[in-house]
mmCIF file of C-alpha atoms in Angstrom:
data_model
loop_
_atom_site.group_PDB
_atom_site.id
_atom_site.type_symbol
_atom_site.label_atom_id
_atom_site.label_comp_id
_atom_site.label_asym_id
_atom_site.label_seq_id
_atom_site.Cartn_x
_atom_site.Cartn_y
_atom_site.Cartn_z
ATOM 1 C CA UNK Z 11 -10.822 -2.967 38.974
ATOM 2 C CA UNK Z 12 -9.102 -6.025 38.274
ATOM 3 C CA UNK Z 13 -5.951 -5.454 36.326
ATOM 4 C CA UNK Z 14 -5.590 -6.533 33.067
ATOM 5 C CA UNK Z 15 -4.241 -9.884 31.687
ATOM 6 C CA UNK Z 16 -1.098 -9.814 29.566
ATOM 7 C CA UNK Z 17 -0.491 -6.006 30.797
ATOM 8 C CA UNK Z 18 3.530 -5.775 31.007
ATOM 9 C CA UNK Z 19 4.876 -4.967 34.082
ATOM 10 C CA UNK Z 20 5.677 -1.270 33.196
ATOM 11 C CA UNK Z 21 1.838 -0.770 32.942
ATOM 12 C CA UNK Z 22 0.870 -2.240 35.995
ATOM 13 C CA UNK Z 23 0.247 1.269 37.902
ATOM 14 C CA UNK Z 24 -3.483 1.330 39.468
ATOM 15 C CA UNK Z 25 -5.952 3.224 36.781
ATOM 16 C CA UNK Z 26 -7.066 6.924 37.177
ATOM 17 C CA UNK Z 27 -10.832 7.181 38.717
ATOM 18 C CA UNK Z 28 -10.881 10.996 38.260
ATOM 19 C CA UNK Z 29 -9.166 14.057 37.780
ATOM 20 C CA UNK Z 30 -6.829 15.197 38.916
ATOM 21 C CA UNK Z 31 -5.021 11.567 39.757
ATOM 22 C CA UNK Z 32 -1.132 11.112 38.164
ATOM 23 C CA UNK Z 33 -1.075 8.753 35.099
ATOM 24 C CA UNK Z 34 1.576 6.156 35.063
ATOM 25 C CA UNK Z 35 4.594 7.068 33.545
ATOM 26 C CA UNK Z 36 4.856 6.245 30.133
ATOM 27 C CA UNK Z 37 7.939 4.333 28.811
ATOM 28 C CA UNK Z 38 11.261 6.324 28.285
ATOM 29 C CA UNK Z 39 12.098 5.623 24.663
ATOM 30 C CA UNK Z 40 15.891 6.302 24.851
ATOM 31 C CA UNK Z 41 16.023 3.450 27.515
ATOM 32 C CA UNK Z 42 18.849 0.865 26.782
ATOM 33 C CA UNK Z 43 19.536 2.860 23.829
ATOM 34 C CA UNK Z 44 23.702 3.693 23.866
ATOM 35 C CA UNK Z 45 25.591 5.345 20.748
ATOM 36 C CA UNK Z 46 27.759 2.872 18.942
ATOM 37 C CA UNK Z 47 31.071 5.016 19.224
ATOM 38 C CA UNK Z 48 33.381 5.031 16.321
ATOM 39 C CA UNK Z 49 31.137 4.142 14.110
ATOM 40 C CA UNK Z 50 32.630 4.762 10.687
ATOM 41 C CA UNK Z 51 29.622 3.310 8.083
ATOM 42 C CA UNK Z 52 27.643 0.455 7.719
ATOM 43 C CA UNK Z 53 29.217 -2.960 7.502
ATOM 44 C CA UNK Z 54 28.553 -4.376 4.183
ATOM 45 C CA UNK Z 55 30.127 -8.111 5.235
ATOM 46 C CA UNK Z 56 28.554 -9.877 6.786
ATOM 47 C CA UNK Z 57 29.702 -12.233 9.908
ATOM 48 C CA UNK Z 58 28.298 -14.884 11.676
ATOM 49 C CA UNK Z 59 28.615 -12.378 15.130
ATOM 50 C CA UNK Z 60 26.034 -10.352 13.333
ATOM 51 C CA UNK Z 61 23.560 -13.426 12.849
ATOM 52 C CA UNK Z 62 22.029 -13.701 16.406
ATOM 53 C CA UNK Z 63 22.052 -9.571 16.505
ATOM 54 C CA UNK Z 64 19.633 -9.705 13.310
ATOM 55 C CA UNK Z 65 17.326 -12.707 14.159
ATOM 56 C CA UNK Z 66 16.815 -11.468 18.051
ATOM 57 C CA UNK Z 67 15.519 -8.179 17.030
ATOM 58 C CA UNK Z 68 13.487 -9.671 14.082
ATOM 59 C CA UNK Z 69 12.002 -11.839 16.594
ATOM 60 C CA UNK Z 70 11.310 -8.525 18.689
ATOM 61 C CA UNK Z 71 10.058 -6.330 16.201
ATOM 62 C CA UNK Z 72 9.493 -8.249 12.850
ATOM 63 C CA UNK Z 73 11.331 -4.704 11.229
ATOM 64 C CA UNK Z 74 14.176 -5.795 9.172
ATOM 65 C CA UNK Z 75 15.178 -2.269 8.749
ATOM 66 C CA UNK Z 76 16.150 -1.662 12.720
ATOM 67 C CA UNK Z 77 17.481 -5.500 12.368
ATOM 68 C CA UNK Z 78 20.016 -4.014 10.310
ATOM 69 C CA UNK Z 79 20.791 -1.144 12.476
ATOM 70 C CA UNK Z 80 21.517 -3.207 15.373
ATOM 71 C CA UNK Z 81 23.458 -5.104 13.807
ATOM 72 C CA UNK Z 82 25.594 -2.284 11.978
ATOM 73 C CA UNK Z 83 24.769 -2.423 8.718
ATOM 74 C CA UNK Z 84 22.013 -1.176 6.317
ATOM 75 C CA UNK Z 85 18.384 -2.811 4.911
ATOM 76 C CA UNK Z 86 19.850 -2.699 1.532
ATOM 77 C CA UNK Z 87 22.926 -5.163 2.754
ATOM 78 C CA UNK Z 88 20.488 -7.302 5.328
ATOM 79 C CA UNK Z 89 18.439 -7.834 1.702
ATOM 80 C CA UNK Z 90 20.888 -8.713 -0.125
ATOM 81 C CA UNK Z 91 22.712 -11.304 2.066
ATOM 82 C CA UNK Z 92 19.047 -12.831 2.360
ATOM 83 C CA UNK Z 93 18.411 -12.991 -1.121
ATOM 84 C CA UNK Z 94 21.877 -14.937 -1.490
ATOM 85 C CA UNK Z 95 20.663 -16.693 1.259
ATOM 86 C CA UNK Z 96 17.576 -17.662 -1.217
ATOM 87 C CA UNK Z 97 19.644 -18.460 -3.982
ATOM 88 C CA UNK Z 98 21.683 -20.588 -2.468
ATOM 89 C CA UNK Z 99 19.014 -23.190 -0.984
ATOM 90 C CA UNK Z 100 17.490 -23.443 -4.455
ATOM 91 C CA UNK Z 101 20.621 -24.738 -5.546
ATOM 92 C CA UNK Z 102 20.943 -26.597 -2.575
ATOM 93 C CA UNK Z 103 24.217 -25.083 -1.167
ATOM 94 C CA UNK Z 104 25.123 -24.128 2.563
ATOM 95 C CA UNK Z 105 26.217 -21.173 3.396
ATOM 96 C CA UNK Z 106 26.486 -18.357 6.033
ATOM 97 C CA UNK Z 107 24.395 -16.553 4.236
ATOM 98 C CA UNK Z 108 21.437 -19.805 4.358
ATOM 99 C CA UNK Z 109 22.236 -19.861 7.902
ATOM 100 C CA UNK Z 110 21.460 -15.694 8.008
ATOM 101 C CA UNK Z 111 18.196 -16.665 6.379
ATOM 102 C CA UNK Z 112 16.990 -19.586 8.474
ATOM 103 C CA UNK Z 113 17.612 -17.611 11.424
ATOM 104 C CA UNK Z 114 15.648 -14.811 10.360
ATOM 105 C CA UNK Z 115 12.649 -16.979 9.098
ATOM 106 C CA UNK Z 116 12.847 -18.803 12.513
ATOM 107 C CA UNK Z 117 12.839 -15.662 13.931
ATOM 108 C CA UNK Z 118 9.764 -14.177 12.331
ATOM 109 C CA UNK Z 119 7.861 -17.154 12.827
ATOM 110 C CA UNK Z 120 8.570 -16.656 16.317
ATOM 111 C CA UNK Z 121 7.312 -13.059 15.904
ATOM 112 C CA UNK Z 122 3.846 -13.545 14.048
ATOM 113 C CA UNK Z 123 2.955 -16.551 16.445
ATOM 114 C CA UNK Z 124 3.263 -14.553 19.644
ATOM 115 C CA UNK Z 125 0.843 -12.051 17.591
ATOM 116 C CA UNK Z 126 -1.281 -14.552 16.986
ATOM 117 C CA UNK Z 127 -1.778 -15.411 20.241
ATOM 118 C CA UNK Z 128 -2.430 -12.062 21.529
ATOM 119 C CA UNK Z 129 -4.900 -11.940 18.966
ATOM 120 C CA UNK Z 130 -6.477 -15.363 20.291
ATOM 121 C CA UNK Z 131 -6.224 -13.587 23.745
ATOM 122 C CA UNK Z 132 -8.452 -10.756 22.628
ATOM 123 C CA UNK Z 133 -11.743 -12.975 22.092
ATOM 124 C CA UNK Z 134 -11.963 -14.025 25.706
ATOM 125 C CA UNK Z 135 -10.174 -11.382 27.430
ATOM 126 C CA UNK Z 136 -12.436 -8.225 27.246
ATOM 127 C CA UNK Z 137 -9.545 -5.594 28.025
ATOM 128 C CA UNK Z 138 -7.646 -6.808 25.109
ATOM 129 C CA UNK Z 139 -8.098 -4.470 21.851
ATOM 130 C CA UNK Z 140 -7.256 -6.796 18.833
ATOM 131 C CA UNK Z 141 -6.795 -3.563 16.618
ATOM 132 C CA UNK Z 142 -3.370 -2.656 17.227
ATOM 133 C CA UNK Z 143 -2.116 -6.038 16.181
ATOM 134 C CA UNK Z 144 -4.388 -7.116 13.311
ATOM 135 C CA UNK Z 145 -3.166 -3.491 12.519
ATOM 136 C CA UNK Z 146 0.602 -4.224 12.562
ATOM 137 C CA UNK Z 147 0.163 -7.872 11.465
ATOM 138 C CA UNK Z 148 -1.863 -6.610 7.890
ATOM 139 C CA UNK Z 149 1.151 -3.926 7.390
ATOM 140 C CA UNK Z 150 3.973 -6.364 7.873
ATOM 141 C CA UNK Z 151 2.110 -9.158 6.528
ATOM 142 C CA UNK Z 152 -0.308 -8.369 3.973
ATOM 143 C CA UNK Z 153 -0.042 -11.002 1.904
ATOM 144 C CA UNK Z 154 -0.823 -13.774 4.839
ATOM 145 C CA UNK Z 155 -3.053 -11.577 7.424
ATOM 146 C CA UNK Z 156 -5.114 -9.111 4.576
ATOM 147 C CA UNK Z 157 -8.737 -10.274 2.950
ATOM 148 C CA UNK Z 158 -7.944 -8.996 -0.524
ATOM 149 C CA UNK Z 159 -10.766 -6.165 -1.314
ATOM 150 C CA UNK Z 160 -12.460 -6.742 -5.064
ATOM 151 C CA UNK Z 161 -13.177 -3.416 -6.388
ATOM 152 C CA UNK Z 162 -17.027 -2.304 -6.987
ATOM 153 C CA UNK Z 163 -17.938 -2.015 -10.253
ATOM 154 C CA UNK Z 164 -18.399 1.390 -11.371
ATOM 155 C CA UNK Z 165 -21.079 2.980 -13.784
ATOM 156 C CA UNK Z 166 -19.031 4.495 -16.866
ATOM 157 C CA UNK Z 167 -18.776 8.107 -16.487
ATOM 158 C CA UNK Z 168 -20.107 7.427 -12.618
ATOM 159 C CA UNK Z 169 -23.869 7.017 -13.870
ATOM 160 C CA UNK Z 170 -23.731 10.246 -16.016
ATOM 161 C CA UNK Z 171 -23.606 8.581 -19.621
ATOM 162 C CA UNK Z 172 -20.427 7.927 -21.212
ATOM 163 C CA UNK Z 173 -17.124 9.032 -19.589
ATOM 164 C CA UNK Z 174 -15.339 12.291 -21.336
ATOM 165 C CA UNK Z 175 -13.090 11.451 -24.044
ATOM 166 C CA UNK Z 176 -9.415 13.815 -22.829
ATOM 167 C CA UNK Z 177 -8.585 15.683 -25.868
ATOM 168 C CA UNK Z 178 -6.160 18.332 -26.983
ATOM 169 C CA UNK Z 179 -6.716 22.678 -26.748
ATOM 170 C CA UNK Z 180 -6.183 22.193 -30.444
ATOM 171 C CA UNK Z 181 -8.335 19.438 -31.667
ATOM 172 C CA UNK Z 182 -11.085 20.939 -29.575
ATOM 173 C CA UNK Z 183 -10.791 23.792 -31.339
ATOM 174 C CA UNK Z 184 -10.537 21.850 -34.817
ATOM 175 C CA UNK Z 185 -13.599 20.314 -33.978
ATOM 176 C CA UNK Z 186 -16.049 22.858 -32.705
ATOM 177 C CA UNK Z 187 -14.848 24.727 -35.967
ATOM 178 C CA UNK Z 188 -16.058 21.978 -38.134
ATOM 179 C CA UNK Z 189 -19.084 21.896 -36.415
ATOM 180 C CA UNK Z 190 -19.352 25.749 -36.964
ATOM 181 C CA UNK Z 191 -19.039 25.212 -40.339
ATOM 182 C CA UNK Z 192 -21.458 22.856 -40.983
ATOM 183 C CA UNK Z 193 -23.890 24.284 -39.091
ATOM 184 C CA UNK Z 194 -23.844 27.658 -41.243
ATOM 185 C CA UNK Z 195 -23.769 25.351 -44.404
ATOM 186 C CA UNK Z 196 -27.034 24.003 -43.258
ATOM 187 C CA UNK Z 197 -28.356 27.163 -42.306
ATOM 188 C CA UNK Z 198 -27.509 28.908 -45.455
ATOM 189 C CA UNK Z 199 -29.163 26.106 -47.340
ATOM 190 C CA UNK Z 200 -32.752 26.434 -45.159
ATOM 191 C CA UNK Z 201 -32.717 30.175 -46.379
ATOM 192 C CA UNK Z 202 -32.792 29.812 -49.726
ATOM 193 C CA UNK Z 203 -36.565 29.287 -51.258
ATOM 194 C CA UNK Z 204 -37.244 26.638 -52.993
ATOM 195 C CA UNK Z 205 -37.628 27.074 -56.994
ATOM 196 C CA UNK Z 206 -40.856 27.599 -58.675
ATOM 197 C CA UNK Z 207 -41.728 25.085 -61.531
ATOM 198 C CA UNK Z 208 -42.849 26.450 -64.564
ATOM 199 C CA UNK Z 209 -45.986 25.149 -66.400
ATOM 200 C CA UNK Z 210 -45.617 22.439 -69.069
ATOM 201 C CA UNK Z 211 -46.457 23.610 -72.675
ATOM 202 C CA UNK Z 212 -49.989 22.321 -73.902
ATOM 203 C CA UNK Z 213 -49.380 20.170 -76.844
ATOM 204 C CA UNK Z 214 -51.046 22.193 -79.765
ATOM 205 C CA UNK Z 215 -48.877 25.067 -78.398
ATOM 206 C CA UNK Z 216 -51.648 26.868 -76.542
ATOM 207 C CA UNK Z 217 -50.521 28.611 -73.489
ATOM 208 C CA UNK Z 218 -52.456 26.947 -70.263
ATOM 209 C CA UNK Z 219 -55.964 28.409 -69.803
ATOM 210 C CA UNK Z 220 -56.914 29.505 -73.105
ATOM 211 C CA UNK Z 221 -60.258 28.651 -74.461
#
């Protein structure tokens, strides 16, 4: 079987053609991980030496939290520094924060350019699977790489008539009590016999029907 194009060297093992064969070893998740000794807490002041570390990690992962941790700070601090850089750009000022902002923007541009290139490769390479790429781009940059879906028009009350109105138990009991009283009044009126009409007296004072 031909080796898929663009496959990292770590996955270059021969594919398994049947049971009983060993699968290629997965990358070690702890490879390259070295705890920083003596770190008492995150750095809260930006230095020029932190900028290339942050930019390089963003170009590799695109995740701001990972980049901040690699530079020894927090995502909140990195977000504040980037906000200060944007404010300085709007005021046409240059500072260490604008340097960080442009380095991060360039790193993000490199990251998404790489993902777009991988996505375009899936069009011509039948071995490449675009699902992870499209998912990653949609999650990390939804404004640029997702199509907004308009909710379908929903019939009122799910096509079962007018929607129910939420009321409190007290209000519901009061409404039922009032309806019961009206029902009893109407029932009492229906049980009363109609009044009998007395015959009108004749003009000459004789009883009706007398000859």
